[in-house]
Short mmCIF file of C-alpha atoms in Angstrom, two decimals:
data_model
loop_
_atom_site.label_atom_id
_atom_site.label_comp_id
_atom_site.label_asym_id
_atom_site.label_seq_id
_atom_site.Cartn_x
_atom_site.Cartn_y
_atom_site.Cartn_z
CA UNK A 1 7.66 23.43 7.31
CA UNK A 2 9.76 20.65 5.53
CA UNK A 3 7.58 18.16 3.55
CA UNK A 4 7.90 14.74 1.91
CA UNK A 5 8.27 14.49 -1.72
CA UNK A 6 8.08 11.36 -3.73
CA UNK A 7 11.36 10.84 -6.13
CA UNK A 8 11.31 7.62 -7.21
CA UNK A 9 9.49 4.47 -6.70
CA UNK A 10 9.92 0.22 -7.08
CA UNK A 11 8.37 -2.68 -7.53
CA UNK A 12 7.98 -5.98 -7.21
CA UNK A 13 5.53 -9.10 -7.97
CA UNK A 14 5.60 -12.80 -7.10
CA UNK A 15 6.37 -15.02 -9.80
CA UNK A 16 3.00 -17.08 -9.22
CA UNK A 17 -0.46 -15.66 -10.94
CA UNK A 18 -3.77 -17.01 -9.56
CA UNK A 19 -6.88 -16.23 -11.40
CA UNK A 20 -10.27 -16.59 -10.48
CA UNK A 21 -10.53 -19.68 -12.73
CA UNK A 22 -7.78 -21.10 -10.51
CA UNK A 23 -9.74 -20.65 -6.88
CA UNK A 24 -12.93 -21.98 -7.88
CA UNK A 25 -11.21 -24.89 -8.31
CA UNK A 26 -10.13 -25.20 -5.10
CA UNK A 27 -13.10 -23.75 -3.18
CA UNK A 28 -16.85 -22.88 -4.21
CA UNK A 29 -16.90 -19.40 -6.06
CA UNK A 30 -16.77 -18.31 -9.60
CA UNK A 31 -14.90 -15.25 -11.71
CA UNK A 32 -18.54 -13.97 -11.78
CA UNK A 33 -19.01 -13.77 -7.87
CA UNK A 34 -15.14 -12.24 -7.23
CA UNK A 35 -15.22 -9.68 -9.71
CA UNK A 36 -19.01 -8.30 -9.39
CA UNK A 37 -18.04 -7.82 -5.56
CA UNK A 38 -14.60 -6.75 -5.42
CA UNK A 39 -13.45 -5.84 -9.23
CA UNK A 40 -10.59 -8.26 -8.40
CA UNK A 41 -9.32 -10.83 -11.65
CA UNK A 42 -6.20 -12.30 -10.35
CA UNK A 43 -3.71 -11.84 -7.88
CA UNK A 44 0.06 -12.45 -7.25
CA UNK A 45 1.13 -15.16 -5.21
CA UNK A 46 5.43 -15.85 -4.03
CA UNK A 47 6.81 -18.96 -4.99
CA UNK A 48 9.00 -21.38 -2.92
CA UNK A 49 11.50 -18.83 -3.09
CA UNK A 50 10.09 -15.75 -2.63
CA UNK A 51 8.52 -13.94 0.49
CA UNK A 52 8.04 -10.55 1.82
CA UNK A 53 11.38 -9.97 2.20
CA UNK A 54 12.65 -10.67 -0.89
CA UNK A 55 9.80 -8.65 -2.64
CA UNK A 56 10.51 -5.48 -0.78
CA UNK A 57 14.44 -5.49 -1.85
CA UNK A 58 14.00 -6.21 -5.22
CA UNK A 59 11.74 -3.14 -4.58
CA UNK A 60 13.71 -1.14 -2.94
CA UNK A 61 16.95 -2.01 -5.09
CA UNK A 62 14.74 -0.67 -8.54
CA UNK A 63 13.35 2.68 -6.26
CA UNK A 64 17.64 3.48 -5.04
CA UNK A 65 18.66 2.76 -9.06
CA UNK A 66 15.71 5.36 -10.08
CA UNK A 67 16.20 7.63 -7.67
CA UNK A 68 20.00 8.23 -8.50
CA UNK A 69 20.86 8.32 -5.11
CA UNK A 70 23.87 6.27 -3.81
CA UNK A 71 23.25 4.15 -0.60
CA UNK A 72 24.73 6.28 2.11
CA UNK A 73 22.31 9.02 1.28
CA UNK A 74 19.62 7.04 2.26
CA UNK A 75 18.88 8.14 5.91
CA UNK A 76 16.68 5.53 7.08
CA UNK A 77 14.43 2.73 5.64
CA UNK A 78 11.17 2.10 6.81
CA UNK A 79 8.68 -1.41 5.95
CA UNK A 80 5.24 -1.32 6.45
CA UNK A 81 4.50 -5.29 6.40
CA UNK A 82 2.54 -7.71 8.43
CA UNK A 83 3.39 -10.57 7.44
CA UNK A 84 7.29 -10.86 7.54
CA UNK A 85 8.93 -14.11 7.53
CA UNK A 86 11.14 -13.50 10.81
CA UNK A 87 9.81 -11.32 13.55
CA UNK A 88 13.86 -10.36 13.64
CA UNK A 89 15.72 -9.65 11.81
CA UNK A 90 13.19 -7.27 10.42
CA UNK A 91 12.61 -6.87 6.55
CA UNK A 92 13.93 -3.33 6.70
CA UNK A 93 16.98 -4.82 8.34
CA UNK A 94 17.50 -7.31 5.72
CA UNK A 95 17.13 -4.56 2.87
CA UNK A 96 19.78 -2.29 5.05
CA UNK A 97 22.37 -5.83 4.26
CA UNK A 98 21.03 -6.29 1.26
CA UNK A 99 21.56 -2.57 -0.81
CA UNK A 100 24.81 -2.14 1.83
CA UNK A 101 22.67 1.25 3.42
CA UNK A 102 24.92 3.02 6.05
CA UNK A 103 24.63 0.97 9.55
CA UNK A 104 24.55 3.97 11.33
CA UNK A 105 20.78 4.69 10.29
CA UNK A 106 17.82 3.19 11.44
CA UNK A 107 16.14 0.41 9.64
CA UNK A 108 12.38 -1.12 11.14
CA UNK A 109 9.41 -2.39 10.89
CA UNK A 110 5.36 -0.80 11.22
CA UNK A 111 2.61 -2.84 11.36
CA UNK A 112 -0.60 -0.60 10.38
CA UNK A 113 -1.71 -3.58 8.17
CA UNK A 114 -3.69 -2.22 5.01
CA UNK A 115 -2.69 1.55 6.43
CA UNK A 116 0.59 0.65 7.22
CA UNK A 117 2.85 2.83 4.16
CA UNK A 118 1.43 5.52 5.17
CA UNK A 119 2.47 4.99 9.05
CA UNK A 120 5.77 4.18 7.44
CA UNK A 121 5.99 7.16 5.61
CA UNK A 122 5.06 9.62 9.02
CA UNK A 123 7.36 7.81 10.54
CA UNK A 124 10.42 8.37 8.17
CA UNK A 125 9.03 12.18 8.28
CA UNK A 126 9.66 11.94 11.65
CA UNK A 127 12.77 10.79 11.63
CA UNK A 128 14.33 12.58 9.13
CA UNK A 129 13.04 15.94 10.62
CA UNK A 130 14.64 14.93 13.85
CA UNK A 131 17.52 12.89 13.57
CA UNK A 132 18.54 14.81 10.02
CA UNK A 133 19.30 13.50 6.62
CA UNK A 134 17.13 14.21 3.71
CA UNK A 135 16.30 10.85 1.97
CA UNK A 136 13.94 8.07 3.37
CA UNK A 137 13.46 4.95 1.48
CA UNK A 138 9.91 3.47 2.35
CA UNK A 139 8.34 0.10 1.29
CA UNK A 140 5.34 -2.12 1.68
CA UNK A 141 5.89 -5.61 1.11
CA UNK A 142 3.62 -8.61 2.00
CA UNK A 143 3.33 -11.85 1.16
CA UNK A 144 -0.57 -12.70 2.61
CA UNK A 145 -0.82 -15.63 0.30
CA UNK A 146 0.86 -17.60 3.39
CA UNK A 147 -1.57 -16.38 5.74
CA UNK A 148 -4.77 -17.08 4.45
CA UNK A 149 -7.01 -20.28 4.76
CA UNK A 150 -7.19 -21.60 1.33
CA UNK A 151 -10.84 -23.34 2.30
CA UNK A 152 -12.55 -19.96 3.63
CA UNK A 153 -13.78 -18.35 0.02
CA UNK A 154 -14.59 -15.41 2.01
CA UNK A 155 -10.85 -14.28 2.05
CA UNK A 156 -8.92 -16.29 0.11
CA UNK A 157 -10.18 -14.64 -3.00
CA UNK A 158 -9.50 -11.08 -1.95
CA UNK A 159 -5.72 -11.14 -0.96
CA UNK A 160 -2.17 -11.85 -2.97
CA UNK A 161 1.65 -10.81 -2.45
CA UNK A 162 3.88 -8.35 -3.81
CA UNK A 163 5.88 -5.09 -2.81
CA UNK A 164 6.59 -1.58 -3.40
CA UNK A 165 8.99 1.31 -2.39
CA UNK A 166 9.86 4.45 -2.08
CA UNK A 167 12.34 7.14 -2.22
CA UNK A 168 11.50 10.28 0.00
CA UNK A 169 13.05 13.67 -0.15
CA UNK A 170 12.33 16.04 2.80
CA UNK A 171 12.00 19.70 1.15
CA UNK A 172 11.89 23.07 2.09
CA UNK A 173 7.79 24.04 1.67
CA UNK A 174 6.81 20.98 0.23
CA UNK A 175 2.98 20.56 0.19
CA UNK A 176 2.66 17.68 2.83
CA UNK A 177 -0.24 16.69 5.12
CA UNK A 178 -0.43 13.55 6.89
CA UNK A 179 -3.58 12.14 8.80
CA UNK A 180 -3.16 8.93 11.60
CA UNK A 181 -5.79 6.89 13.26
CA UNK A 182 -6.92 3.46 14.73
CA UNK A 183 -9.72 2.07 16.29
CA UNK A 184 -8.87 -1.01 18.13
CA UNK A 185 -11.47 -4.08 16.29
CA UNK A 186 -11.24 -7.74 15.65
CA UNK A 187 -13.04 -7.11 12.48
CA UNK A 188 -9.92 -8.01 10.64
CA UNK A 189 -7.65 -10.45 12.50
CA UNK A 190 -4.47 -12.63 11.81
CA UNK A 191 -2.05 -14.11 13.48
CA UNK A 192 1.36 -13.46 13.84
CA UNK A 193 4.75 -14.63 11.91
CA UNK A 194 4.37 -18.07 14.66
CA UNK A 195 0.91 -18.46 13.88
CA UNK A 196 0.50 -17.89 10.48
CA UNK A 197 -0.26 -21.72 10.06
CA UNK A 198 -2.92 -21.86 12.93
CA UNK A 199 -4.37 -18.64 12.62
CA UNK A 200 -5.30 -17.36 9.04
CA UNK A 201 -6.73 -14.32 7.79
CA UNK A 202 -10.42 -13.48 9.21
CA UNK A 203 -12.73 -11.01 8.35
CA UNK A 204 -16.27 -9.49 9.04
CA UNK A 205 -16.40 -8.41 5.78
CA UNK A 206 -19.77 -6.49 6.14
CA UNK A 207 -18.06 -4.27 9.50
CA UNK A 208 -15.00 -3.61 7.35
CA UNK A 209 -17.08 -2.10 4.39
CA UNK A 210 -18.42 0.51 6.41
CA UNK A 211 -15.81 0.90 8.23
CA UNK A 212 -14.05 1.64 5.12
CA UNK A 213 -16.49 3.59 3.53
CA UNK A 214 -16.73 5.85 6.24
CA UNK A 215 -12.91 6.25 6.86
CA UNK A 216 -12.03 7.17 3.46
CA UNK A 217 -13.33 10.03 3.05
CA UNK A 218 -12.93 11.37 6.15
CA UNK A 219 -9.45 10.74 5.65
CA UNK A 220 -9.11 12.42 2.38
CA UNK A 221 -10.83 15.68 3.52
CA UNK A 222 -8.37 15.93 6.65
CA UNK A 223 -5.54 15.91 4.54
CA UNK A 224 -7.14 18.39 2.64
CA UNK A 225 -7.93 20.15 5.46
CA UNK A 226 -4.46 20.32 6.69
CA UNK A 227 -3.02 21.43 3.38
CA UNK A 228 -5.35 23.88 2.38
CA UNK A 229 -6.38 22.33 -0.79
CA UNK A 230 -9.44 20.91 -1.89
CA UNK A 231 -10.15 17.98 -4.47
CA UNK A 232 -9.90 20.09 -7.36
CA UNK A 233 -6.04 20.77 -6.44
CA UNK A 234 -5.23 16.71 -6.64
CA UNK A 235 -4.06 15.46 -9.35
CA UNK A 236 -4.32 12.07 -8.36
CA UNK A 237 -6.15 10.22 -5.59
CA UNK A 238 -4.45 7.26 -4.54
CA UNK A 239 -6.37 4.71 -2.41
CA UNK A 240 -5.63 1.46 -0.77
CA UNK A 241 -6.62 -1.27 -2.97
CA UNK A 242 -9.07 -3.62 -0.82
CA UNK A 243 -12.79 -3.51 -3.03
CA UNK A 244 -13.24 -1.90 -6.35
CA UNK A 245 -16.74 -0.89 -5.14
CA UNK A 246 -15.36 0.94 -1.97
CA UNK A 247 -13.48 3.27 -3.94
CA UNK A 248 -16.72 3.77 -6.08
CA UNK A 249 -18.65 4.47 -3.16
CA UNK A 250 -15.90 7.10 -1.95
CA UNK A 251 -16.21 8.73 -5.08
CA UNK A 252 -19.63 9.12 -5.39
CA UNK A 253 -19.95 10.26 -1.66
CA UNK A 254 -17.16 13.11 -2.47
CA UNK A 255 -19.05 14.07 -5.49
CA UNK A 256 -15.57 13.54 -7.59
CA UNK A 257 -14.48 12.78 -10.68
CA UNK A 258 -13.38 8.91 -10.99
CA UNK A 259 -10.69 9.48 -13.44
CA UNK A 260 -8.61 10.76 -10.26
CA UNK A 261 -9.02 7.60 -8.42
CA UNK A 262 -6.01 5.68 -9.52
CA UNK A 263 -7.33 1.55 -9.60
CA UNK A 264 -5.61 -1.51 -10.09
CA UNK A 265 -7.07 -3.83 -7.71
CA UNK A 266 -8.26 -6.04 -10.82
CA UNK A 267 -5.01 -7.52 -11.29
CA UNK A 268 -3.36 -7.38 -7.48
CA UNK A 269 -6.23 -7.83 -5.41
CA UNK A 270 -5.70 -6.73 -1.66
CA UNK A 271 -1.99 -6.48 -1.33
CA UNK A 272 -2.30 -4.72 2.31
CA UNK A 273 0.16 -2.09 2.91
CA UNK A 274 2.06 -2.92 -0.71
CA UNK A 275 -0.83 -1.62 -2.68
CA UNK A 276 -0.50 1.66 -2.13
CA UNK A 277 3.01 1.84 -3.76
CA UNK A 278 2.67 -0.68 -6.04
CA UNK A 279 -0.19 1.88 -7.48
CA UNK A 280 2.55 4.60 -7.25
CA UNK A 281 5.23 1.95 -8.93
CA UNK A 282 2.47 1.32 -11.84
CA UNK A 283 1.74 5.00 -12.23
CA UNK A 284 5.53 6.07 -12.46
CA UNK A 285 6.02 3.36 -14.76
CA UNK A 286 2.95 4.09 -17.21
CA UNK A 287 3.61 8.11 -17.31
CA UNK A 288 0.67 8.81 -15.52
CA UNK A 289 2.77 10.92 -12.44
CA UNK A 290 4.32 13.88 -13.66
CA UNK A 291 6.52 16.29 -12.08
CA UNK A 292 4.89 18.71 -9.75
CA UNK A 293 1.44 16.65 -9.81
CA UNK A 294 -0.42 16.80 -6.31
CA UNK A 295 -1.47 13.34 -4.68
CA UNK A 296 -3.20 12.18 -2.04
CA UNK A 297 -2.60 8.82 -0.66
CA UNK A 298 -5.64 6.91 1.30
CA UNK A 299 -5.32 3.74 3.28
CA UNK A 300 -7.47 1.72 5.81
CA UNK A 301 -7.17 -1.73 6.79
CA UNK A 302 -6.85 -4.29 10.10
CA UNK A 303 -6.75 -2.70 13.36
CA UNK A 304 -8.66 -1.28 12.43
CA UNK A 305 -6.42 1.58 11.19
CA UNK A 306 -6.21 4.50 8.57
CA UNK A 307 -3.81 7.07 7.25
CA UNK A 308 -3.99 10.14 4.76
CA UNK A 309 -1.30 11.93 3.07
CA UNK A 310 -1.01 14.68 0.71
CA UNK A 311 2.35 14.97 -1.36
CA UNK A 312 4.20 15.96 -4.81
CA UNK A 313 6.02 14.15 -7.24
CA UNK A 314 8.92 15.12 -8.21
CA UNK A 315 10.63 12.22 -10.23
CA UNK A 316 11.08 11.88 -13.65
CA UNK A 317 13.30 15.20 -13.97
#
C-alpha cells in the first residue's frame, strides 16, 4: 500500500499578538484564570490586511520553496479551514492563482473544523491514489479572531489566527494509517462566512472536554491499531492544540511519556485546523523532526469531529 509522507512544511502568523493582559481589558478574566485552565499566554490575531487566505499562501509558498518541488508537481491542494473569507472562490483556489499550480488539478476546501487537516490530508490520499500524481500540498489556515464574540470570555480567550502547510509525497510502503469520525453536536457551533457577524463562536465547554478526552485516545490507538505499532514506535505525538490540560489528561490516560506530546498551545491558543501544522511548521523549524521519525497526528474539534494519522518524515535530506 502507498502511504503519505511529510516533506516539507510552512507557516504563517498574523501580524497582531494578543496577550492575556490585553483581554482582560476588554472583558472580565485575568492571565491567572486563562493559563491555569487552558496553558494558553497569547494568541495571533490578522490585521486589516490579513485573513485566512492570505495566511495559508504565505504558507503554502514557504512549504513549495522547502520542499524543492516546482509547481506543476504539485497534484492537488487541499485547505482545511472554516472560516474562509469567500465561500467561493475557495482558499485552495486562491493558493492554486497565487503559486501558478497546474489548472488541471483539483484545488478545495474541507470543513472538519479543529479535525479538519487531517480530513484534508485523507482526502489528498485519496486523490492522489486515484487520480495519480505523487505530491499533495495540504494546509490549515483560519482566521477565528473574526468569528468570535469579543464580550463572551468563555471563548474569546481560547481562539487566534494563523496557518500551516504541507507538502505530501505518496510512497511505495510508507507507514500510513488514517482514522475518520464525526458525531453530529451543537456543542461547538458557528456560523458561516455570511454570518460570521451575527453568529459567533459558541461552546459547551464542559461537553467538549469529554468529548475530547475521550476521542483522543481512542483515536491514537486506532491509528496504532491500523499500523501495527504501538506508542513506543512514535517518535512524536502530535495533537490538536485546543487545552493544555486535555493533552495532559491524554497522556496520563495512555500511561505515556509527555516528552512525545509535541505542545505549543501557550503561544497560539486554539488555531482550529491550523494547529496541527503549525506544530509540524515549529517542529521542522526547531530540529525537533528528523528524517525517518514516526508521528502520529491527533485532532478533534466542532462537529463534533476527529481524525488520526500515523506518518514519517522525510524532509530535511
Amino acid at each position: 500500500m502507498k502511504g503519505l509522507q511529510l516533506l516539507a512544511t510552512g507557516g504563517a502568523l498574523p501580524g497582531r499578538v494578543v496577550t492575556n493582559e490585553d483581554l482582560r481589558r476588554q472583558v472580565d478574566t485575568s492571565d491567572e484564570w486563562i493559563t491555569t485552565r487552558t496553558g494558553i499566554c497569547q494568541r495571533y490575531y490578522c490585521t486589516e490586511n490579513e485573513d485566512a487566505a492570505t495566511l495559508a499562501i504565505t504558507a503554502a509558498r514557504q512549504a513549495l520553496t522547502r520542499s524543492g518541488l516546482a509547481a506543476n508537481d504539485i497534484a492537488c491542494c487541499v485547505v482545511a479551514t472554516l472560516s474562509a473569507p469567500t465561500a467561493t472562490p475557495s482558499i485552495a483556489c486562491r493558493v492554486q492563482a497565487a503559486l501558478g499550480l497546474p489548472e488541471n488539478r483539483p484545488a478545495f476546501d474541507v470543513n472538519a473544523a479543529c479535525s479538519g487537516f487531517i480530513y484534508a490530508a485523507a482526502a489528498a490520499h485519496g486523490l492522489l491514489s486515484t487520480l495519480g500524481g505523487r505530491y499533495a500540498l495540504v494546509i490549515g489556515s483560519e482566521a477565528l479572531s473574526r468569528m468570535v464574540d469579543p464580550t463572551d470570555r468563555t471563548t474569546c480567550v481560547l481562539f487566534g489566527d494563523g496557518a500551516g502547510a504541507a507538502v505530501f509525497e505518496l510512497a511505495e510502503n510508507a507507514p500510513f494509517a488514517v482514522t475518520l469520525g464525526a458525531r453530529g453536536s451543537e456543542a461547538i457551533r458557528a456560523g458561516g462566512p455570511a454570518a460570521c457577524d451575527t453568529a459567533p463562536i459558541t461552546m459547551d465547554g464542559r461537553a467538549v472536554f469529554r468529548f475530547a478526552v475521550e476521542a483522543m485516545p481512542r483515536c491514537l490507538q486506532a491509528v496504532l491499531d491500523r499500523s501495527q505499532k504501538t506508542l513506543s514506535d512514535l517518535d512524536w505525538v502530535v495533537c490538536h492544540q485546543a487545552n493544555s490540560r486535555i493533552i495532559d489528561h491524554c497522556v496520563k490516560s495512555l500511561h505515556a511519556e509527555p516528552s512525545k506530546f509535541y505542545k505549543n498551545i501557550s503561544r497560539h491558543g486554539n488555531t482550529s485546523a491550523a494547529s496541527i501544522p503549525i506544530a509540524l511548521h515549529e517542529m521542522a523549524e526547531s530540529d525537533l523532526l528528523r528524517p525517518g521519525q514516526t508521528l502520529a497526528c491527533i485532532g478533534f474539534g466542532g462537529g463534533l469531529t476527529w481524525g488520526g494519522m500515523l506518518l514519517t518524515y522525510e524532509g530535511g535530506k
